[in-house]
Short mmCIF file of C-alpha atoms in Angstrom, two decimals:
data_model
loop_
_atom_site.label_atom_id
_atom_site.label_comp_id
_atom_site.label_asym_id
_atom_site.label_seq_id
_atom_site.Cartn_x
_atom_site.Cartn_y
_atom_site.Cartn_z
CA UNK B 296 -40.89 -29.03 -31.34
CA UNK B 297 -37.91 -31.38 -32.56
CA UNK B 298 -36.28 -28.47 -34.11
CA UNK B 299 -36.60 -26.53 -30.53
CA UNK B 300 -35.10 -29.14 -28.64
CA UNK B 301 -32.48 -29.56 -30.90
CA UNK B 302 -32.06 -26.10 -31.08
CA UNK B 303 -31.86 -25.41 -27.45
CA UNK B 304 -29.41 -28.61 -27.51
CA UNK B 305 -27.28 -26.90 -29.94
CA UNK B 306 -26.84 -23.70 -28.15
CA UNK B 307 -26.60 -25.47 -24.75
CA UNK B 308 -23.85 -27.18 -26.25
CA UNK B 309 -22.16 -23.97 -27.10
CA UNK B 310 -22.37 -22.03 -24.18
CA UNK B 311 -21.18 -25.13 -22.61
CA UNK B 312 -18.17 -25.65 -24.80
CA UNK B 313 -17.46 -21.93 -24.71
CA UNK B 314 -17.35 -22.08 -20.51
CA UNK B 315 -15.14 -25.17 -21.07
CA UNK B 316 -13.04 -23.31 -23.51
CA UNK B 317 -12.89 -20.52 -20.99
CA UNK B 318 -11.95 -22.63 -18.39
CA UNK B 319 -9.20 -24.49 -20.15
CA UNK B 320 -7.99 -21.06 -21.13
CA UNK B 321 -7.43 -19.95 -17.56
CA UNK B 322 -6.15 -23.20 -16.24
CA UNK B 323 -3.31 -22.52 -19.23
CA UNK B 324 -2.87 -18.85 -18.28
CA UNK B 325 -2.50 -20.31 -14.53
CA UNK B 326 -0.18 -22.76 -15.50
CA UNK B 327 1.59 -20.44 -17.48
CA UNK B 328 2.59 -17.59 -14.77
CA UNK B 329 3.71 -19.49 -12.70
CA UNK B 330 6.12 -21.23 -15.20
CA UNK B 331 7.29 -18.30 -16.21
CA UNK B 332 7.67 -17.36 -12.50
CA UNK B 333 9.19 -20.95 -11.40
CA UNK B 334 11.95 -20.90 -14.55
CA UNK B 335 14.61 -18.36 -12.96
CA UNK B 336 14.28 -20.18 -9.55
CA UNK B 337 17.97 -21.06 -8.16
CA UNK B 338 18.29 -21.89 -4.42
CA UNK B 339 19.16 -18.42 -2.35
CA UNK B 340 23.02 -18.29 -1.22
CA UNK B 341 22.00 -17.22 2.14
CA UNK B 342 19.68 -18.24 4.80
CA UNK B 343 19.18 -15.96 7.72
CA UNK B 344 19.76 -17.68 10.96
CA UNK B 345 17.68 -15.49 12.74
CA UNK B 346 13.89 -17.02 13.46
CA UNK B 347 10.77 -15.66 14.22
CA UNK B 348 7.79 -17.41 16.05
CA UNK B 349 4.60 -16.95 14.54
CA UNK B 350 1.86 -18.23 16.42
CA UNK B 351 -1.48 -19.30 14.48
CA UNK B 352 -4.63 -21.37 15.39
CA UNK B 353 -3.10 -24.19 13.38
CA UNK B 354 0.05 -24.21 15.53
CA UNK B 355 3.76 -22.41 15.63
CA UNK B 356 6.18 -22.25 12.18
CA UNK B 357 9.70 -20.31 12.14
CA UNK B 358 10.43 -17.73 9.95
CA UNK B 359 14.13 -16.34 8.98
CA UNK B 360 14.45 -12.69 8.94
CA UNK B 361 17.61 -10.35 9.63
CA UNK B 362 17.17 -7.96 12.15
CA UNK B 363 19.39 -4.63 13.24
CA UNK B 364 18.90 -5.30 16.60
CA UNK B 365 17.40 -7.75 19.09
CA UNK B 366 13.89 -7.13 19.12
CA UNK B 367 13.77 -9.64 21.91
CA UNK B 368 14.25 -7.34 24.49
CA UNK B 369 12.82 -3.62 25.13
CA UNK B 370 14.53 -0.84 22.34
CA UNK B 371 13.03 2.16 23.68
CA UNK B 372 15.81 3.78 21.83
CA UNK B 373 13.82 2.80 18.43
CA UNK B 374 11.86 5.51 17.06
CA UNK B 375 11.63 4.13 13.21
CA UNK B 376 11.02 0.51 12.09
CA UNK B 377 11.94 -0.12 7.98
CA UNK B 378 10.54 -3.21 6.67
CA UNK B 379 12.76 -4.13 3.40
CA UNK B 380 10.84 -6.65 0.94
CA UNK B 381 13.45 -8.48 -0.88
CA UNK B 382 12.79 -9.47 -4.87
CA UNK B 383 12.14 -12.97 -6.50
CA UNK B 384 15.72 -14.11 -5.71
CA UNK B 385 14.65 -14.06 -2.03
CA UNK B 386 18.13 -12.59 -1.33
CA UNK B 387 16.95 -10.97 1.96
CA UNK B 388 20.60 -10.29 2.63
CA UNK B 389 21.54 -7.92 0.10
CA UNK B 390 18.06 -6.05 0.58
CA UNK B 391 19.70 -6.23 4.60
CA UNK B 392 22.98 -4.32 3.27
CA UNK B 393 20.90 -1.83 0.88
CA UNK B 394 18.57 -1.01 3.97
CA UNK B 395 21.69 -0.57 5.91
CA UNK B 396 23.59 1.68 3.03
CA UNK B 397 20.42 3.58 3.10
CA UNK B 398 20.21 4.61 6.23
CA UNK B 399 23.89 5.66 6.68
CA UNK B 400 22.89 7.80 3.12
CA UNK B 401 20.24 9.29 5.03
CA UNK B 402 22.63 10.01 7.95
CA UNK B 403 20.09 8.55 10.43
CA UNK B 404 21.15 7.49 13.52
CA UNK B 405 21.69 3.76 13.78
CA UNK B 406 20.62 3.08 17.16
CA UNK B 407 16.81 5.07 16.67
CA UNK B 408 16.23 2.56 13.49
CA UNK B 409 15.36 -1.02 13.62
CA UNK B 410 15.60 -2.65 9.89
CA UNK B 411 13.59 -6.06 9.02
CA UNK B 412 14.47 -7.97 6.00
CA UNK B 413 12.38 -10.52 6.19
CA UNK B 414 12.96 -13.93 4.19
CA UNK B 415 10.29 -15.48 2.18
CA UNK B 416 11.84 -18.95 1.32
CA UNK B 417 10.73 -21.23 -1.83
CA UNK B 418 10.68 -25.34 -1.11
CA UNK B 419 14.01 -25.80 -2.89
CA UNK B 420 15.72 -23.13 -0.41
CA UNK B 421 14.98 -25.33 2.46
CA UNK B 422 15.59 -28.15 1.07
CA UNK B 423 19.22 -27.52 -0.14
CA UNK B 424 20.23 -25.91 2.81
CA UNK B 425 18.53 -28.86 4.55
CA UNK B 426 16.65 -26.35 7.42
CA UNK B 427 14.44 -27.93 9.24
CA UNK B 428 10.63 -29.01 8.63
CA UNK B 429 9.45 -25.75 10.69
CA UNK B 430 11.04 -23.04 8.58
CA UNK B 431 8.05 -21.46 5.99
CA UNK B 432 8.29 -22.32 2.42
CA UNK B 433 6.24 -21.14 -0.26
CA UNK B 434 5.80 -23.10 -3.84
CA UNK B 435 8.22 -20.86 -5.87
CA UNK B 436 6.80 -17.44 -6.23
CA UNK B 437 3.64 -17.84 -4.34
CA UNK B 438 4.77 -15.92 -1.25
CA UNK B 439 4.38 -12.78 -3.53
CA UNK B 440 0.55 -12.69 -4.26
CA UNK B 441 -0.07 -13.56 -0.50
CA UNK B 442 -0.27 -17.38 -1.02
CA UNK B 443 -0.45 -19.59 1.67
CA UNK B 444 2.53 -21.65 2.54
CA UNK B 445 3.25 -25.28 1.21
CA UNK B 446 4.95 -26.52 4.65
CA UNK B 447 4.58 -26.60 7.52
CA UNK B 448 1.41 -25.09 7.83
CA UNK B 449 -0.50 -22.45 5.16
CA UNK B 450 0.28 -19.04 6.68
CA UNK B 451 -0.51 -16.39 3.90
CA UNK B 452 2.90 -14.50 3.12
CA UNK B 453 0.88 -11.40 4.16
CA UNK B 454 -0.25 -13.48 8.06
CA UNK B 455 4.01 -13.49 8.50
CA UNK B 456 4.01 -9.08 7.64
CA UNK B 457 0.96 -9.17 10.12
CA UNK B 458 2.74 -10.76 12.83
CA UNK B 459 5.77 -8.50 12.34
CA UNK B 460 3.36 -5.65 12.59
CA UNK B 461 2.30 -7.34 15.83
CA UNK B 462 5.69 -7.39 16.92
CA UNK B 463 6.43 -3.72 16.22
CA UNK B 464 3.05 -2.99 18.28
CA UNK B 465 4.50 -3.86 21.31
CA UNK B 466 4.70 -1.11 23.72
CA UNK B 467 6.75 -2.45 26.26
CA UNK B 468 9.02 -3.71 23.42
CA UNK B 469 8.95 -0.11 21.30
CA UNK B 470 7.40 2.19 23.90
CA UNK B 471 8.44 5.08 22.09
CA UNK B 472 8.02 3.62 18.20
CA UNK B 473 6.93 6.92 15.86
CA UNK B 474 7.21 5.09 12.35
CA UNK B 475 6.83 1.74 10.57
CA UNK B 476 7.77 2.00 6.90
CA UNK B 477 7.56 -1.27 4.56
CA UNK B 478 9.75 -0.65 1.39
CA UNK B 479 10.30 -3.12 -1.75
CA UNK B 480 11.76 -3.04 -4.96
CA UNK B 481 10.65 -5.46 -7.81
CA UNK B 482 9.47 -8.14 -6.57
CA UNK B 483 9.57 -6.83 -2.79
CA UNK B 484 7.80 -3.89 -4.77
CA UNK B 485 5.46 -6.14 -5.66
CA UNK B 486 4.48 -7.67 -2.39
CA UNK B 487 4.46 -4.33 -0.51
CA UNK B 488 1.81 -3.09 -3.09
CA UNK B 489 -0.20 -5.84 -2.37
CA UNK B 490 -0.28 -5.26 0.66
CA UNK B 491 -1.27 -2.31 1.01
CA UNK B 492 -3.94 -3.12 -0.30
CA UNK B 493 -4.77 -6.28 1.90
CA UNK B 494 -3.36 -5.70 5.35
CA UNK B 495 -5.95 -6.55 8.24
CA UNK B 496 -3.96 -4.94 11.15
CA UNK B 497 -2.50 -1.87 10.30
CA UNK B 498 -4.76 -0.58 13.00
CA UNK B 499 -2.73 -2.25 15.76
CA UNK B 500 -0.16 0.55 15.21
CA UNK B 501 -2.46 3.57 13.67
CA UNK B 502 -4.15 3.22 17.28
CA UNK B 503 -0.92 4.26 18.90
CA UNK B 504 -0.53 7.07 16.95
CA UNK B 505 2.56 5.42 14.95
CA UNK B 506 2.68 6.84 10.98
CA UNK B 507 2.75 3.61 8.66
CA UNK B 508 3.72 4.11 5.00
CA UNK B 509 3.97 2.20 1.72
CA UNK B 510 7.33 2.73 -0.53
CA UNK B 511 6.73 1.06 -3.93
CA UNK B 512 9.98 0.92 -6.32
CA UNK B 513 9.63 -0.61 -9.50
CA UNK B 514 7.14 -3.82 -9.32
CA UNK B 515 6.53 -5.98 -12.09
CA UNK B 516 3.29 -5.51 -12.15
CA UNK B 517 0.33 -3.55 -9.91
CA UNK B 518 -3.32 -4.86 -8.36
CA UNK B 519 -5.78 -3.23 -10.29
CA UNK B 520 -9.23 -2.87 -9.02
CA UNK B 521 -11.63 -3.23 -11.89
CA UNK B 522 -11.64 -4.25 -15.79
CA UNK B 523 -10.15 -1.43 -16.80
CA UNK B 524 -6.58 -1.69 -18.29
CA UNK B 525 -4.38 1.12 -19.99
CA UNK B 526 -4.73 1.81 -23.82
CA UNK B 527 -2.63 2.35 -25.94
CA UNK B 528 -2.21 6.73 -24.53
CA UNK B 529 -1.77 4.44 -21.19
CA UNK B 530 -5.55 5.99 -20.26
CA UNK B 531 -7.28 3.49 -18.64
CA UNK B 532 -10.34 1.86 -20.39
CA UNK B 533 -12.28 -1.09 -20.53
CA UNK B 534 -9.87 -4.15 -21.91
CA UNK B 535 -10.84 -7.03 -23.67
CA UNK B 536 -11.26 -9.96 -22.04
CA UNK B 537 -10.46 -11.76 -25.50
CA UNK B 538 -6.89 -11.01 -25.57
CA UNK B 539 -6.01 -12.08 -21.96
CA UNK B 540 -8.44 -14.80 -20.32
CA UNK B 541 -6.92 -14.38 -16.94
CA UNK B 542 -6.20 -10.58 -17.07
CA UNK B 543 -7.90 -9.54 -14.29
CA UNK B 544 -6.72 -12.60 -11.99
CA UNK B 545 -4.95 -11.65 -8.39
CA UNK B 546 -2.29 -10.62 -8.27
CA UNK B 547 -3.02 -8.40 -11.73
CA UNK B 548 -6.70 -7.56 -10.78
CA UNK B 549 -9.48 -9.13 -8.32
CA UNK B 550 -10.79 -12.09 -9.47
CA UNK B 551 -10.02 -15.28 -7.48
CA UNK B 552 -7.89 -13.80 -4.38
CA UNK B 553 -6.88 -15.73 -1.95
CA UNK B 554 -8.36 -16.35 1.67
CA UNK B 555 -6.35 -14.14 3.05
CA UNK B 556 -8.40 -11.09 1.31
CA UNK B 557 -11.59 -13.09 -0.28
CA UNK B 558 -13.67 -11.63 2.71
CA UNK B 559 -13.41 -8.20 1.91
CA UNK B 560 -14.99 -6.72 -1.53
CA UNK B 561 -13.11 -5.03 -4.25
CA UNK B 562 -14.53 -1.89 -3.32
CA UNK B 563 -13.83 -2.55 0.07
CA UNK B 564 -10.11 -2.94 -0.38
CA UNK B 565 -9.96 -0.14 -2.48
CA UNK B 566 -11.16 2.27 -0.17
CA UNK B 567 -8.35 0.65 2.00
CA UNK B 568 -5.16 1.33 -0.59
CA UNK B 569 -6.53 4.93 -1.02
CA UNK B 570 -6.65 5.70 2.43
CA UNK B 571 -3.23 4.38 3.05
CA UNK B 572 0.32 6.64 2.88
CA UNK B 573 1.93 5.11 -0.58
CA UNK B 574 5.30 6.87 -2.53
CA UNK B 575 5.52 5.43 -5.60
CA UNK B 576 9.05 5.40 -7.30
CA UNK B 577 9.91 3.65 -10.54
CA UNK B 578 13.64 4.11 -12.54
CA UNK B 579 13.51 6.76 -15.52
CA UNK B 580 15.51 4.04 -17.77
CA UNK B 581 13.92 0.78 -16.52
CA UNK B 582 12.00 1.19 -19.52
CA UNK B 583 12.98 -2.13 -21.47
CA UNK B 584 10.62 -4.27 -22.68
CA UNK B 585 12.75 -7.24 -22.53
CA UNK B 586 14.09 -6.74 -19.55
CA UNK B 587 15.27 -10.80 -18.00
CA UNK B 588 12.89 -10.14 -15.14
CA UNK B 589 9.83 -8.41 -16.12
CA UNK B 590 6.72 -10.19 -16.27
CA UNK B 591 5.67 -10.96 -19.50
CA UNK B 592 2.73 -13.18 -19.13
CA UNK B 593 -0.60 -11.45 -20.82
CA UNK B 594 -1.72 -10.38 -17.40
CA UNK B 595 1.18 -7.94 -17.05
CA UNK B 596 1.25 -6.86 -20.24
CA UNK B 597 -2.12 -5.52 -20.46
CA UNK B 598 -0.50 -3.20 -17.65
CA UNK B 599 2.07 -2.07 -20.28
CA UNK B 600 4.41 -3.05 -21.94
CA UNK B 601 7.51 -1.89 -19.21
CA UNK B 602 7.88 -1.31 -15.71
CA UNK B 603 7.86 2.23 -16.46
CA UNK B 604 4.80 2.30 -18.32
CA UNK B 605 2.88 0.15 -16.03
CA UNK B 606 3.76 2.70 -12.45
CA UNK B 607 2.95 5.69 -14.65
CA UNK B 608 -0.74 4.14 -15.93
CA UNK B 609 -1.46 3.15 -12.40
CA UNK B 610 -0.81 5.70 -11.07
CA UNK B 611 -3.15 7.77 -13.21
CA UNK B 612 -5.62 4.90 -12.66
CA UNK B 613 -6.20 5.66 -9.15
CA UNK B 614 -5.62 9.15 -9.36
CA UNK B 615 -8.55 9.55 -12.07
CA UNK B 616 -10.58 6.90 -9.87
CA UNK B 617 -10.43 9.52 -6.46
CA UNK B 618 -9.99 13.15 -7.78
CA UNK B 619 -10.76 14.14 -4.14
CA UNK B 620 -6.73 13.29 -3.54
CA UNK B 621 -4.39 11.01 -2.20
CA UNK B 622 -2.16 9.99 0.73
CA UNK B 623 0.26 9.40 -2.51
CA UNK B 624 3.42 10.08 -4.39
CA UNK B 625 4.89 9.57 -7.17
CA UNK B 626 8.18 10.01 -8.65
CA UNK B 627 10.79 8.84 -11.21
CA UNK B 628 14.22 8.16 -10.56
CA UNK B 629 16.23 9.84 -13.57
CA UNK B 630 18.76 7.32 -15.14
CA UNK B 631 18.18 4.62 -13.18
CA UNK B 632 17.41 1.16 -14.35
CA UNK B 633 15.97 -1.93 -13.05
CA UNK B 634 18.53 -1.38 -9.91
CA UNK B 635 17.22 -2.51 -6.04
CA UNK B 636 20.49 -0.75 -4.63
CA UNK B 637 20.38 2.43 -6.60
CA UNK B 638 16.26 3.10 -6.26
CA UNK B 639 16.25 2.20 -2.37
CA UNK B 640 19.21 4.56 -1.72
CA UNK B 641 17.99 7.58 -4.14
CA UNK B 642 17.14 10.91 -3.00
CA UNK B 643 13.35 10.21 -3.05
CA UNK B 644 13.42 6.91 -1.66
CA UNK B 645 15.42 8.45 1.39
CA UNK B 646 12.74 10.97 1.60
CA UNK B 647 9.88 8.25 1.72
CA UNK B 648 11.90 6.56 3.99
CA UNK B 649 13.72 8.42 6.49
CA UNK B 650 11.93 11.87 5.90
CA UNK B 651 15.14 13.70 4.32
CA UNK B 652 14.85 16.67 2.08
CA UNK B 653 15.88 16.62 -1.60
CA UNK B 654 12.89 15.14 -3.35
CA UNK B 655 10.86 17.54 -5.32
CA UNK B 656 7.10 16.56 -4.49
#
């Protein structure tokens, strides 16, 4: 009976260490990304002076975005709405100009186009510009998983695209609105993937008839939806767990998401992202594993070990996941690198954007 007990004690003891271990090894993985997500922050040159009201149960907060036009008073004009997602510099000003060059490339009409740049603003932003205590601010990079807010109150990054999307509902604001089209590169990439998978009120506009759509250009890294992670062919295949503790935590796969989309399953939000309209573009050469601002934590690099490799085993991930088809594209930009101005204004990102011709499906 002694040697039971004991025994029992010993392998209680075990498991327990192991969980500890476990736990000690995600709390470092945690603490990790976001160093190596907080190193590279510099306060942002430029801080839109245009604000946005967003209303929540908890109270009002401001939010800087630029805007083409005053969407303050009735644009029935405005047939085509282009939501541009800027990167981890938070430079929503030159993601403004490379919407703008974009769709003068596309020879669209500037007065049937209303482009967003919104501005998702880290702590030390606001505080070296000294805005005041109302403007959003997110702890570093936290804005791109869909974090809450640190200050003034804990609006999810994805909450401030919802109340844009709430905006753009408006019929006596856009009676005659046709398309909404969110577009990011890197970073902004990053965020619009993620939110295609998470977005609660897409409907708000689907309901009117208006087309929504997804344009995805070169994120660090993707959501995936199970435990599966490329190998080595970049097939996907069951990874192991062993060489990444916290591969599979949001944003790199499902485990521990945040409020904003904890009350919906992983199944749940898949069926979402598949049913959604998604062109996926990555650059032919921004293939380099050293690249300054690729993720590198273990997450990402169970996705691959480049930007390039990590869009092309996603997107064979999902396609091998729903043979039935997709509402999706994808396409490589020949000879271009890890470039937000050169991807946004290339011939398939105008197509994805503005509907041109020119990019071989």
């Amino acid at each position: 009976m002694t040697f039971n007990l004991s025994r029992r004690l010993a392998m209680g003891c075990a498991v327990a260490g192991a969980a500890m271990l476990a736990l000690l090894a995600q709390s470092a993985f945690a603490v990790h990304t976001h160093d190596a997500h907080e190193s590279h922050l510099k306060p942002v040159a430029t801080i839109s002076d245009i604000r946005f009201a967003i209303d929540t149960p908890q109270g009002q907060a401001e939010f800087p975005l630029y805007l083409s036009k005053d969407w303050n008073v009735a644009q029935p004009q405005v047939t085509r709405a282009v939501i541009v997602i800027h990167g981890k510099l938070r430079n929503a000003d030159v993601y403004f100009r490379t919407a703008q060059n974009a769709r003068d490339a596309a020879h669209v009409d500037p007065d049937s186009t209303l482009l967003i740049a919104p501005q998702f603003l880290a702590t030390l932003d606001t505080r070296e510009h000294h805005e005041p205590a109302d403007l959003l601010r997110w702890k570093g990079d936290a804005w791109m998983g869909g974090e809450a807010a640190r200050a003034p109150l804990p609006i999810s990054s994805y909450e401030v695209l919802d109340a844009i999307v709430t905006r753009l509902a408006d019929r006596k604001q856009f009676p005659n609105l046709q398309h909404v089209v969110f577009a990011g590169h890197s970073g902004g990439g990053q965020v619009v993937q993620r939110y295609a998978v998470a977005a609660r009120n897409i409907d708000v506009l689907t309901s009117e008839g208006i087309d929504v759509r997804y344009v995805v250009a070169s994120p660090l890294t993707y959501a995936y939806f199970d435990a599966q992670r490329p190998n080595a062919q970049g097939v996907a295949a069951p990874f192991d767990a062993a060489q990444c503790v916290g591969f599979n935590q949001w944003k790199y796969g499902m485990d521990n998401r945040p409020l904003y989309l904890d009350d919906r399953s992983p199944a749940q939000l898949e069926a979402t992202y598949v049913s959604r309209r998604i062109d996926n573009l990555v650059g032919g050469a921004d293939d380099d594993p050293q690249q300054s601002a690729l993720d590198r934590t273990c997450a990402a690099e169970a996705q691959g070990p480049q930007r390039d490799a990590r869009a092309e085993a996603y997107y064979r991930y999902i396609q091998a996941r729903h043979p039935e088809g997709l509402k999706q594209s994808f396409h490589i930009v020949p000879g271009v690198g890890h470039d937000g101005a050169r991807m946004l204004t290339s011939v398939c990102a105008l197509s994805a954007i503005f509907d041109t011709r020119g990019c071989e499906q």
